[in-house]
Amino acid sequence: MALSFFDQFMSPNFLGIPLIAMAIALPWTLYPTPSTRWLSNRLLTLQNWSINRFTQQLLLPLNQEGHKWAALLASLMIFLLSLNMLGLLPYTFTPTTQLSLNLGLAVPLWLATVIIGMRNRPTHALGHLLPEGTPSLLIPILIIIETISLLIRPIALGVRLTANLTAGHLLIQLIATASFVLLPLMPTVAVLTTALLFLLTLLEVAVAMIQAYVFVLLLSLYLQENV
Amino acid sequence: MNPKQLILASNIQTHLCLQRHLLVTFFKTGALLCSRDVSRGFLVYPPSLRLFAEGHAEAETRLPSGATTRHFHPSNMLSRLVLVSASSLKGSGALGAGLIQASRSLHTSSQSLAPVPPLPEKGGKVRHGIIPEELFQLLYPKTGVTGPYMLGVGLLTYILSKEIYVINHETFAAASIGAVFIYGVKKFGPSVAAFADKLNEDKVAKAQEVKDLAMTSLAQAIEDEKKEQWRAEGRSVLFDAKRNNVAMLLETNYRERLHMVTNEVKRRLDYQIALQNLHRQMEQEHMVSWVEKSVISSITPQQEKESIAKCITDLKALAKATQAKATA
């Protein structure tokens, strides 16, 4: 089948049935439910341990109120991590390359933090718009800049994830194509390109994990400011 | 379910049975009084109800106050009661449901009622990381050891040559990610598995430690108890020793006093002896002095002169003798 470079970014449809739902629900099938047994198998033990460790680390800077978000943030992290990692497999569709999904995750969560902050501690939340120790002349300008910075956060969150993943996938495609095309023509260059592809894949694995973590970390930071 | 719960359950059961029996007997006695056929209402009525029994019109005319009456229809009442008692027996209280599933303990058996086999401890065996061992076992009788490999190579060749799978840039990407994945699994697999096993082992070790601690403390308690029992047995020996001590003290005291008495008596007797000796000595001295005095006084002057002259002649003779010895 002839693949163009942007086929992987199109939301998959099969006989008119949108498969995006299945693509988004797929990570849920990969993680076993914790069993009622006292000692579980290796996969479950590791899963439990890693989720516990991660949640503990993430919630360290948050106060008691912020701990209510533990389930949401942990599940978001696992969701994004699995989507990103599964997207590295060939012929797969990565939902997180779609700006709609990422903005759909970022805007409501960011807005929730802002509303919580404005509702419970409005002065404290508004106080973040002016850093300490600014000279009096700069105050109006700084307020405007900080407000823009606040309002750009959801866009930044969504676009960061989308851009990183899309760029990574596209780079893999391009370098793989280069390697594939160069193989009959200049084999040595093709071998070098394949080595580059290998390194790039390593990078992409790292980026997949880091981007998911950064998304959740930034959300927890926004929460910490406001809760 | 522990014995307490079982006893409680049986108690409740007997209570409910009693209740049911009571209600049934109540109705039986009611039936005796009324002896009614429940399907058709009252037939024979007790005297108190006879007023109401003989038809509506007569009853209405009989009653001066003009109150209307109704036929009793207990046909549905008793059946209602039976239904009520049966359901109350089954789902009564907190133990009603537990009575039915009394045989399943919570944490040591699977919770399903079907005979489910126990879960395996380790996953199924795989060859080359993906292909289950069962495929090789399946093909072994017919094609031997190389059968599955031939199948795999043939399948791959078929797919590639018929262009069911076209090699394109995604193949390279797949090879790349496959290499990364296999490298990761081979390098970090054993350590991660060991880590997971260690987590479980730590859990078991903690529980085991608690159990061992409890066991050692209980064993220690048993030892201490035995020692205390042994000590209690030695009570009589202790008392014997004490009794011996006391007897020895008494004996010592008695002997001391005996010695003291003996010494005192001896002292007094010694005094008497000394007194007697003194007497004798004084008498002796007195006699001696008296004899001396009398002898001295009996010496006359004549005797004194004679004795002195004799002494002088004796002395002269002696001097002569010595002189003669000296010159000789």
Coordinates of C-alpha atoms in Angstrom, one line a residue:
Chain A
M1 CA 0.0 0.0 0.0
A2 CA 1.3 3.4 -0.8
L3 CA 1.8 5.5 2.3
S4 CA 2.1 9.1 2.2
F5 CA 3.7 10.8 5.1
F6 CA 0.6 12.2 6.6
D7 CA -1.5 9.0 6.5
Q8 CA -0.4 8.2 10.0
F9 CA -1.9 11.5 11.2
M10 CA -5.4 10.9 9.8
S11 CA -8.0 9.7 12.2
P12 CA -8.6 6.1 11.1
N13 CA -11.9 5.1 9.7
F14 CA -12.9 1.6 8.7
L15 CA -16.0 1.2 6.5
G16 CA -17.2 4.4 8.0
I17 CA -16.7 3.4 11.6
P18 CA -14.4 5.8 13.3
L19 CA -11.6 3.7 15.0
I20 CA -10.4 6.6 17.1
A21 CA -12.6 5.4 19.9
M22 CA -10.8 2.1 19.8
A23 CA -7.4 3.8 19.6
I24 CA -8.1 5.9 22.6
A25 CA -9.6 2.9 24.6
L26 CA -6.7 0.6 23.7
P27 CA -4.3 1.6 26.5
W28 CA -7.0 0.6 29.1
T29 CA -6.8 -3.0 27.9
L30 CA -3.1 -3.3 28.5
Y31 CA -3.1 -2.8 32.3
P32 CA -4.4 -5.6 34.5
T33 CA -6.8 -4.8 37.4
P34 CA -5.2 -5.2 40.8
S35 CA -6.2 -8.6 42.1
T36 CA -7.5 -9.5 45.5
R37 CA -4.6 -11.7 46.1
W38 CA -1.9 -10.7 48.6
L39 CA 1.0 -11.5 46.3
S40 CA 0.4 -10.8 42.6
N41 CA 2.4 -11.6 39.5
R42 CA 5.3 -9.6 38.3
L43 CA 3.4 -7.3 36.0
L44 CA 0.9 -6.3 38.6
T45 CA 3.5 -5.9 41.2
L46 CA 5.5 -3.6 39.0
Q47 CA 2.4 -1.7 37.9
N48 CA 1.3 -1.1 41.4
W49 CA 4.7 -0.1 42.6
S50 CA 5.3 2.3 39.7
I51 CA 1.9 4.0 39.9
N52 CA 2.3 4.4 43.7
R53 CA 5.8 5.8 43.3
F54 CA 4.8 8.1 40.6
T55 CA 1.8 9.5 42.4
Q56 CA 3.7 10.0 45.6
Q57 CA 6.4 11.9 43.7
L58 CA 3.9 14.0 41.8
L59 CA 1.9 14.9 44.9
L60 CA 4.8 15.9 47.1
P61 CA 4.5 19.6 46.5
L62 CA 0.8 19.7 46.6
N63 CA -1.2 20.4 49.8
Q64 CA -4.1 18.3 51.2
E65 CA -6.6 19.9 48.8
G66 CA -4.5 19.0 45.8
H67 CA -4.4 15.4 46.7
K68 CA -7.9 15.1 45.5
W69 CA -6.5 15.3 42.0
A70 CA -4.3 12.2 42.5
A71 CA -6.4 9.8 40.6
L72 CA -6.9 12.2 37.7
L73 CA -3.3 13.0 37.3
A74 CA -2.0 9.5 37.7
S75 CA -4.5 8.1 35.1
L76 CA -3.7 11.0 32.8
M77 CA -0.1 10.2 33.0
I78 CA -0.6 6.5 32.2
F79 CA -3.0 7.4 29.4
L80 CA -0.6 9.7 27.7
L81 CA 2.4 7.5 28.3
S82 CA 0.8 4.5 26.7
L83 CA -0.7 6.4 23.8
N84 CA 2.8 7.9 23.1
M85 CA 4.6 4.7 23.4
L86 CA 2.1 2.7 21.4
G87 CA 2.4 5.3 18.7
L88 CA 6.0 4.4 18.1
L89 CA 5.0 1.0 16.7
P90 CA 4.8 0.9 12.9
Y91 CA 1.5 1.4 11.2
T92 CA -0.1 2.8 14.3
F93 CA -2.2 5.9 14.8
T94 CA -1.2 8.1 17.7
P95 CA -4.2 10.0 19.1
T96 CA -2.0 12.5 20.8
T97 CA -0.7 13.8 17.5
Q98 CA -4.2 15.3 17.1
L99 CA -4.4 18.8 18.4
S100 CA -8.1 18.2 19.2
L101 CA -7.3 15.5 21.7
N102 CA -4.5 17.5 23.4
L103 CA -6.4 20.7 23.6
G104 CA -9.4 18.7 24.8
L105 CA -7.3 17.4 27.7
A106 CA -5.4 20.7 28.4
V107 CA -8.1 23.3 28.3
P108 CA -10.6 21.8 30.7
L109 CA -8.0 20.8 33.2
W110 CA -6.2 24.2 33.1
L111 CA -9.6 26.0 33.3
A112 CA -10.5 23.8 36.3
T113 CA -7.4 24.9 38.1
V114 CA -8.0 28.6 37.3
I115 CA -11.6 28.4 38.4
I116 CA -10.7 26.6 41.6
G117 CA -8.1 29.3 42.4
M118 CA -10.4 32.2 41.6
R119 CA -13.2 30.7 43.6
N120 CA -11.4 29.7 46.7
R121 CA -8.6 32.1 47.0
P122 CA -9.1 34.9 44.5
T123 CA -6.6 37.3 45.9
H124 CA -3.9 34.7 46.1
A125 CA -4.7 33.5 42.5
L126 CA -4.6 37.1 41.2
G127 CA -1.5 37.7 43.2
H128 CA 0.4 35.4 40.9
L129 CA 0.0 37.9 38.1
L130 CA 2.5 40.2 39.7
P131 CA 5.9 38.7 40.8
E132 CA 7.5 40.1 43.9
G133 CA 9.9 42.9 43.8
T134 CA 8.9 44.5 40.5
P135 CA 9.5 48.3 40.2
S136 CA 6.3 50.3 40.3
L137 CA 6.7 51.6 36.7
L138 CA 6.6 48.1 35.3
I139 CA 3.5 46.9 37.1
P140 CA 0.9 47.6 34.4
I141 CA 3.0 46.1 31.7
L142 CA 3.8 43.1 33.8
I143 CA 0.2 42.5 34.7
I144 CA -0.7 42.3 31.0
I145 CA 2.2 40.0 30.3
E146 CA 1.4 37.7 33.1
T147 CA -2.2 37.6 32.1
I148 CA -1.2 36.6 28.5
S149 CA 1.1 34.0 30.0
L150 CA -1.8 32.6 32.1
L151 CA -4.1 32.5 29.1
I152 CA -1.6 30.9 26.8
R153 CA -1.0 28.0 29.2
P154 CA -3.6 25.6 27.8
I155 CA -2.6 26.3 24.2
A156 CA 1.0 25.8 25.2
L157 CA 0.2 22.5 26.9
G158 CA -1.7 21.1 24.0
V159 CA 0.5 22.4 21.3
R160 CA 3.6 21.2 23.0
L161 CA 2.5 17.6 23.2
T162 CA 1.1 17.7 19.6
A163 CA 4.1 19.3 18.1
N164 CA 6.6 17.1 19.8
L165 CA 4.9 13.9 18.9
T166 CA 4.0 14.9 15.4
A167 CA 7.5 16.2 14.7
G168 CA 9.0 13.0 16.1
H169 CA 6.8 10.7 14.0
L170 CA 7.4 12.7 10.9
L171 CA 11.2 12.7 11.4
I172 CA 11.1 8.9 11.8
Q173 CA 9.1 8.6 8.6
L174 CA 11.4 10.9 6.7
I175 CA 14.7 9.3 7.9
A176 CA 13.2 5.8 7.3
T177 CA 12.2 6.8 3.8
A178 CA 15.7 8.2 3.2
S179 CA 17.3 5.0 4.4
F180 CA 14.9 2.9 2.4
V181 CA 15.5 4.9 -0.8
L182 CA 19.2 5.1 -0.4
L183 CA 19.6 1.4 0.2
P184 CA 19.9 0.3 -3.5
L185 CA 21.8 3.5 -4.4
M186 CA 24.4 4.1 -1.7
P187 CA 24.4 1.3 0.8
T188 CA 26.9 2.8 3.2
V189 CA 25.0 6.1 3.4
A190 CA 21.9 4.0 3.9
V191 CA 23.6 2.2 6.8
L192 CA 24.6 5.5 8.3
T193 CA 21.1 6.7 7.9
T194 CA 19.8 3.6 9.6
A195 CA 22.1 4.2 12.5
L196 CA 20.7 7.7 12.7
L197 CA 17.2 6.2 12.6
F198 CA 18.1 4.0 15.5
L199 CA 19.3 6.9 17.6
L200 CA 16.3 8.9 16.6
T201 CA 14.0 6.1 17.7
L202 CA 15.8 6.1 21.1
L203 CA 15.2 9.8 21.2
E204 CA 11.5 9.4 20.3
V205 CA 11.0 6.8 23.1
A206 CA 12.5 9.3 25.5
V207 CA 10.4 12.1 24.1
A208 CA 7.3 10.1 24.4
M209 CA 7.8 9.5 28.1
I210 CA 9.0 12.9 28.9
Q211 CA 6.2 14.7 27.1
A212 CA 3.6 12.8 29.0
Y213 CA 5.4 13.5 32.2
V214 CA 5.7 17.2 31.4
F215 CA 2.1 17.6 30.6
V216 CA 1.1 16.1 33.9
L217 CA 3.8 17.9 35.8
L218 CA 2.7 21.3 34.5
L219 CA -0.9 20.6 35.3
S220 CA 0.2 19.8 38.9
L221 CA 2.2 23.0 39.1
Y222 CA -0.9 25.0 37.9
L223 CA -2.8 23.2 40.5
Q224 CA -0.3 23.9 43.2
E225 CA -0.5 27.6 42.5
N226 CA -4.2 27.7 42.7
V227 CA -5.5 25.2 45.2
Chain B
M1 CA -17.3 -18.6 59.4
N2 CA -16.0 -19.0 62.8
P3 CA -17.9 -21.0 65.5
K4 CA -19.3 -17.9 67.1
Q5 CA -21.0 -16.8 63.9
L6 CA -22.3 -20.3 63.3
I7 CA -23.8 -20.4 66.8
L8 CA -25.3 -17.0 66.3
A9 CA -26.8 -18.1 63.0
S10 CA -28.2 -21.2 64.5
N11 CA -29.7 -19.2 67.3
I12 CA -31.4 -16.8 65.0
Q13 CA -32.6 -19.7 62.9
T14 CA -34.2 -21.4 66.0
H15 CA -35.7 -18.1 67.1
L16 CA -37.3 -17.7 63.7
C17 CA -38.5 -21.2 63.7
L18 CA -40.0 -20.7 67.1
Q19 CA -41.7 -17.5 65.9
R20 CA -43.1 -19.3 62.9
H21 CA -44.3 -22.1 65.1
L22 CA -45.9 -19.7 67.5
L23 CA -47.8 -17.9 64.8
V24 CA -49.0 -21.2 63.3
T25 CA -50.2 -22.5 66.6
F26 CA -51.9 -19.2 67.3
F27 CA -53.7 -19.5 64.1
K28 CA -54.4 -23.2 64.8
T29 CA -56.0 -22.3 68.1
G30 CA -57.9 -19.5 66.4
A31 CA -59.1 -22.1 64.0
L32 CA -60.2 -24.3 66.8
L33 CA -62.1 -21.5 68.3
C34 CA -63.7 -20.6 65.0
S35 CA -63.2 -23.9 63.2
R36 CA -63.5 -22.0 60.0
D37 CA -62.8 -23.3 56.5
V38 CA -60.4 -20.7 55.2
S39 CA -61.5 -21.0 51.6
R40 CA -65.1 -19.9 52.3
G41 CA -65.0 -17.6 55.2
F42 CA -66.6 -18.4 58.6
L43 CA -69.0 -21.3 58.9
V44 CA -69.3 -21.8 62.6
Y45 CA -68.9 -18.7 64.7
P46 CA -68.1 -18.2 68.3
P47 CA -71.0 -16.7 70.3
S48 CA -69.4 -13.3 70.4
L49 CA -69.3 -13.2 66.6
R50 CA -72.7 -14.7 66.1
L51 CA -74.2 -11.3 66.1
F52 CA -72.3 -10.4 63.0
A53 CA -72.6 -13.8 61.3
E54 CA -76.1 -14.2 60.2
G55 CA -76.1 -12.3 57.1
H56 CA -75.7 -8.6 56.4
A57 CA -79.3 -7.6 56.7
E58 CA -80.0 -9.3 59.9
A59 CA -76.8 -8.1 61.4
E60 CA -77.7 -4.6 60.4
T61 CA -81.1 -4.9 61.9
R62 CA -79.7 -6.5 65.0
L63 CA -77.3 -3.8 65.7
P64 CA -79.0 -0.8 67.3
S65 CA -76.2 1.5 66.4
G66 CA -76.3 0.8 62.7
A67 CA -72.7 -0.1 62.2
T68 CA -72.1 -2.1 59.1
T69 CA -70.1 -5.3 59.3
R70 CA -67.8 -7.2 57.0
H71 CA -67.3 -10.8 56.5
F72 CA -63.9 -11.9 57.6
H73 CA -61.9 -13.3 54.8
P74 CA -58.8 -14.8 56.3
S75 CA -58.0 -16.8 53.2
N76 CA -55.4 -14.4 52.0
M77 CA -54.2 -13.5 55.5
L78 CA -52.6 -16.8 56.4
S79 CA -50.9 -17.1 53.0
R80 CA -49.6 -13.5 53.5
L81 CA -48.2 -14.5 56.8
V82 CA -46.5 -17.6 55.4
L83 CA -44.9 -15.5 52.7
V84 CA -43.7 -13.0 55.3
S85 CA -42.2 -15.6 57.6
A86 CA -40.4 -17.4 54.8
S87 CA -38.7 -14.3 53.4
S88 CA -37.8 -13.0 56.8
L89 CA -36.2 -16.4 57.5
K90 CA -34.0 -16.2 54.4
G91 CA -32.8 -12.7 54.4
S92 CA -33.0 -12.0 58.1
G93 CA -30.4 -9.6 59.5
A94 CA -26.8 -9.5 58.5
L95 CA -26.4 -13.3 58.5
G96 CA -29.2 -14.2 56.2
A97 CA -27.0 -14.1 53.1
G98 CA -24.0 -15.5 54.9
L99 CA -25.9 -18.6 55.8
I100 CA -26.1 -19.6 52.2
Q101 CA -22.5 -19.0 51.3
A102 CA -21.1 -20.4 54.6
S103 CA -18.6 -22.6 52.9
R104 CA -16.4 -19.9 51.2
S105 CA -13.7 -18.2 53.2
L106 CA -12.7 -14.8 52.1
H107 CA -9.1 -14.8 51.3
T108 CA -8.0 -18.3 50.8
S109 CA -10.5 -19.5 48.1
S110 CA -11.6 -18.1 44.8
Q111 CA -14.9 -16.2 45.1
S112 CA -16.6 -18.0 42.2
L113 CA -19.0 -20.8 42.9
A114 CA -17.9 -22.7 39.8
P115 CA -15.0 -25.1 40.1
V116 CA -12.4 -22.8 38.7
P117 CA -8.8 -24.2 38.5
P118 CA -6.2 -22.3 40.5
L119 CA -4.3 -19.5 38.7
P120 CA -0.8 -20.5 37.3
E121 CA 2.2 -19.0 39.1
K122 CA 4.3 -18.2 36.0
G123 CA 3.2 -17.3 32.5
G124 CA 3.1 -19.6 29.6
K125 CA 6.4 -20.7 28.1
V126 CA 7.4 -18.8 24.9
R127 CA 10.2 -19.3 22.5
H128 CA 12.1 -16.3 21.0
G129 CA 10.0 -14.1 23.3
I130 CA 6.8 -14.2 21.3
I131 CA 5.9 -17.6 20.0
P132 CA 4.2 -19.9 22.5
E133 CA 5.8 -23.2 23.1
E134 CA 2.5 -25.0 22.4
L135 CA 2.9 -24.3 18.7
F136 CA 6.1 -26.2 18.6
Q137 CA 4.6 -29.1 20.6
L138 CA 1.6 -29.1 18.2
L139 CA 3.7 -29.4 15.1
Y140 CA 6.4 -31.7 16.5
P141 CA 4.7 -35.1 15.8
K142 CA 4.2 -34.3 12.2
T143 CA 7.1 -32.0 11.2
G144 CA 9.7 -32.5 13.9
V145 CA 11.9 -29.8 15.4
T146 CA 12.3 -27.6 12.3
G147 CA 8.6 -27.6 11.4
P148 CA 7.5 -24.3 13.0
Y149 CA 10.6 -22.5 11.6
M150 CA 9.8 -23.7 8.1
L151 CA 6.2 -22.5 8.6
G152 CA 7.5 -19.1 9.7
V153 CA 9.9 -18.7 6.9
G154 CA 7.4 -19.9 4.3
L155 CA 4.8 -17.6 5.6
L156 CA 7.1 -14.7 5.6
T157 CA 8.2 -15.5 2.0
Y158 CA 4.7 -15.8 0.9
I159 CA 3.7 -12.5 2.4
L160 CA 6.6 -10.7 0.9
S161 CA 6.6 -12.3 -2.6
K162 CA 2.9 -11.9 -3.1
E163 CA 3.2 -8.3 -1.9
I164 CA 0.6 -8.8 0.8
Y165 CA 3.0 -6.9 2.9
V166 CA 5.0 -4.3 1.0
I167 CA 8.4 -3.3 2.3
N168 CA 8.5 0.5 2.7
H169 CA 9.9 3.1 5.0
E170 CA 7.7 1.8 7.8
T171 CA 9.6 -1.5 7.7
F172 CA 12.7 0.4 8.5
A173 CA 11.0 2.2 11.3
A174 CA 9.6 -1.1 12.5
A175 CA 13.1 -2.7 12.5
S176 CA 14.4 0.3 14.3
I177 CA 11.9 0.2 17.1
G178 CA 12.0 -3.5 17.2
A179 CA 15.8 -3.3 17.8
V180 CA 15.3 -0.8 20.5
F181 CA 12.7 -2.9 22.2
I182 CA 14.6 -6.1 22.0
Y183 CA 17.7 -4.4 23.3
G184 CA 15.8 -3.0 26.2
V185 CA 14.2 -6.3 27.1
K186 CA 17.4 -8.2 26.9
K187 CA 19.4 -5.7 28.9
F188 CA 16.9 -4.7 31.5
G189 CA 14.5 -7.6 31.6
P190 CA 16.3 -9.8 34.2
S191 CA 16.9 -6.9 36.6
V192 CA 13.3 -5.6 36.4
A193 CA 12.0 -9.1 37.0
A194 CA 14.4 -9.5 40.0
F195 CA 13.2 -6.2 41.3
A196 CA 9.5 -7.3 41.0
D197 CA 10.4 -10.6 42.7
K198 CA 12.2 -8.7 45.4
L199 CA 9.2 -6.5 46.1
N200 CA 7.1 -9.6 46.6
E201 CA 9.7 -11.3 48.7
D202 CA 10.0 -8.2 50.9
K203 CA 6.3 -8.3 51.5
V204 CA 6.5 -12.0 52.4
A205 CA 9.6 -11.4 54.6
K206 CA 7.8 -8.7 56.5
A207 CA 4.9 -10.9 57.3
Q208 CA 7.2 -13.8 58.1
E209 CA 9.2 -11.6 60.4
V210 CA 6.1 -10.7 62.3
K211 CA 5.2 -14.4 62.5
D212 CA 8.7 -15.4 63.6
L213 CA 8.8 -12.6 66.2
A214 CA 5.4 -13.7 67.5
M215 CA 6.6 -17.3 67.6
T216 CA 9.9 -16.6 69.4
S217 CA 8.2 -14.4 71.9
L218 CA 5.6 -17.1 72.6
A219 CA 8.3 -19.8 72.9
Q220 CA 10.2 -17.5 75.3
A221 CA 7.0 -17.1 77.2
I222 CA 6.7 -20.8 77.4
E223 CA 10.3 -21.2 78.6
D224 CA 9.7 -18.5 81.3
E225 CA 6.5 -20.2 82.4
K226 CA 8.3 -23.5 82.7
K227 CA 11.0 -21.9 84.7
E228 CA 8.5 -20.3 87.0
Q229 CA 6.8 -23.7 87.5
W230 CA 10.2 -25.2 88.3
R231 CA 10.8 -22.5 90.8
A232 CA 7.4 -23.1 92.3
E233 CA 8.3 -26.8 92.7
G234 CA 11.4 -25.8 94.7
R235 CA 9.3 -24.2 97.3
S236 CA 9.4 -27.1 99.6
V237 CA 13.2 -27.4 99.3
L238 CA 13.4 -23.7 100.2
F239 CA 11.3 -24.2 103.3
D240 CA 13.3 -27.2 104.3
A241 CA 16.4 -25.1 104.0
K242 CA 14.9 -22.4 106.1
R243 CA 13.8 -24.8 108.7
N244 CA 17.3 -26.2 108.8
N245 CA 18.6 -22.7 109.2
V246 CA 16.4 -22.0 112.1
A247 CA 17.2 -25.3 113.8
M248 CA 20.9 -24.6 113.4
L249 CA 20.5 -21.1 114.9
L250 CA 18.6 -22.6 117.9
E251 CA 21.3 -25.3 118.3
T252 CA 24.1 -22.7 118.2
N253 CA 22.3 -20.5 120.7
Y254 CA 21.8 -23.4 123.0
R255 CA 25.4 -24.5 122.9
E256 CA 26.6 -21.0 123.5
R257 CA 24.5 -20.7 126.5
L258 CA 25.7 -24.2 127.7
H259 CA 29.3 -23.1 127.4
M260 CA 28.6 -19.9 129.3
V261 CA 27.0 -21.8 132.1
T262 CA 29.9 -24.3 132.2
N263 CA 32.4 -21.4 132.4
E264 CA 30.6 -19.7 135.1
V265 CA 30.3 -22.8 137.2
K266 CA 34.0 -23.6 136.7
R267 CA 34.9 -20.0 137.8
R268 CA 33.1 -20.4 141.0
L269 CA 34.6 -23.8 141.7
D270 CA 38.1 -22.4 140.9
Y271 CA 37.5 -19.7 143.4
Q272 CA 36.7 -22.2 146.1
I273 CA 39.8 -24.2 145.3
A274 CA 41.9 -21.1 145.4
L275 CA 40.4 -20.2 148.7
Q276 CA 41.2 -23.6 150.1
N277 CA 44.8 -23.4 148.9
L278 CA 45.1 -20.1 150.5
H279 CA 44.0 -21.5 153.7
R280 CA 46.4 -24.4 153.7
Q281 CA 49.3 -22.2 152.7
M282 CA 48.6 -19.7 155.5
E283 CA 48.4 -22.5 157.9
Q284 CA 51.6 -24.0 156.7
E285 CA 53.4 -20.7 156.9
H286 CA 52.1 -20.0 160.3
M287 CA 53.3 -23.4 161.5
V288 CA 56.7 -23.0 160.1
S289 CA 57.2 -19.6 161.6
W290 CA 55.9 -20.9 164.9
V291 CA 58.4 -23.8 164.8
E292 CA 61.2 -21.4 163.9
K293 CA 60.3 -19.1 166.7
S294 CA 60.1 -21.8 169.2
V295 CA 63.4 -23.3 168.1
I296 CA 65.1 -20.0 168.2
S297 CA 63.7 -19.2 171.6
S298 CA 64.8 -22.6 172.9
I299 CA 68.4 -22.0 172.1
T300 CA 70.0 -21.1 175.5
P301 CA 73.1 -18.9 175.8
Q302 CA 75.1 -21.9 177.1
Q303 CA 74.3 -23.8 174.0
E304 CA 75.1 -20.8 172.0
K305 CA 78.6 -20.5 173.5
E306 CA 79.3 -24.2 173.1
S307 CA 78.2 -24.2 169.5
I308 CA 80.4 -21.1 168.8
A309 CA 83.5 -22.8 170.5
K310 CA 82.8 -25.9 168.5
C311 CA 82.6 -24.0 165.3
I312 CA 86.0 -22.3 166.1
T313 CA 87.7 -25.5 166.8
D314 CA 86.2 -27.0 163.6
L315 CA 87.4 -24.0 161.7
K316 CA 90.9 -24.3 163.1
A317 CA 91.0 -28.0 162.2
L318 CA 89.8 -27.2 158.7
A319 CA 92.4 -24.5 158.3
K320 CA 95.1 -26.8 159.4
A321 CA 93.9 -29.4 157.0
T322 CA 93.9 -27.1 154.1
Q323 CA 97.2 -25.7 155.0
A324 CA 98.6 -29.2 155.1
K325 CA 97.0 -29.9 151.7
A326 CA 98.4 -26.8 150.3
T327 CA 102.0 -27.5 151.4
A328 CA 101.7 -31.1 150.4

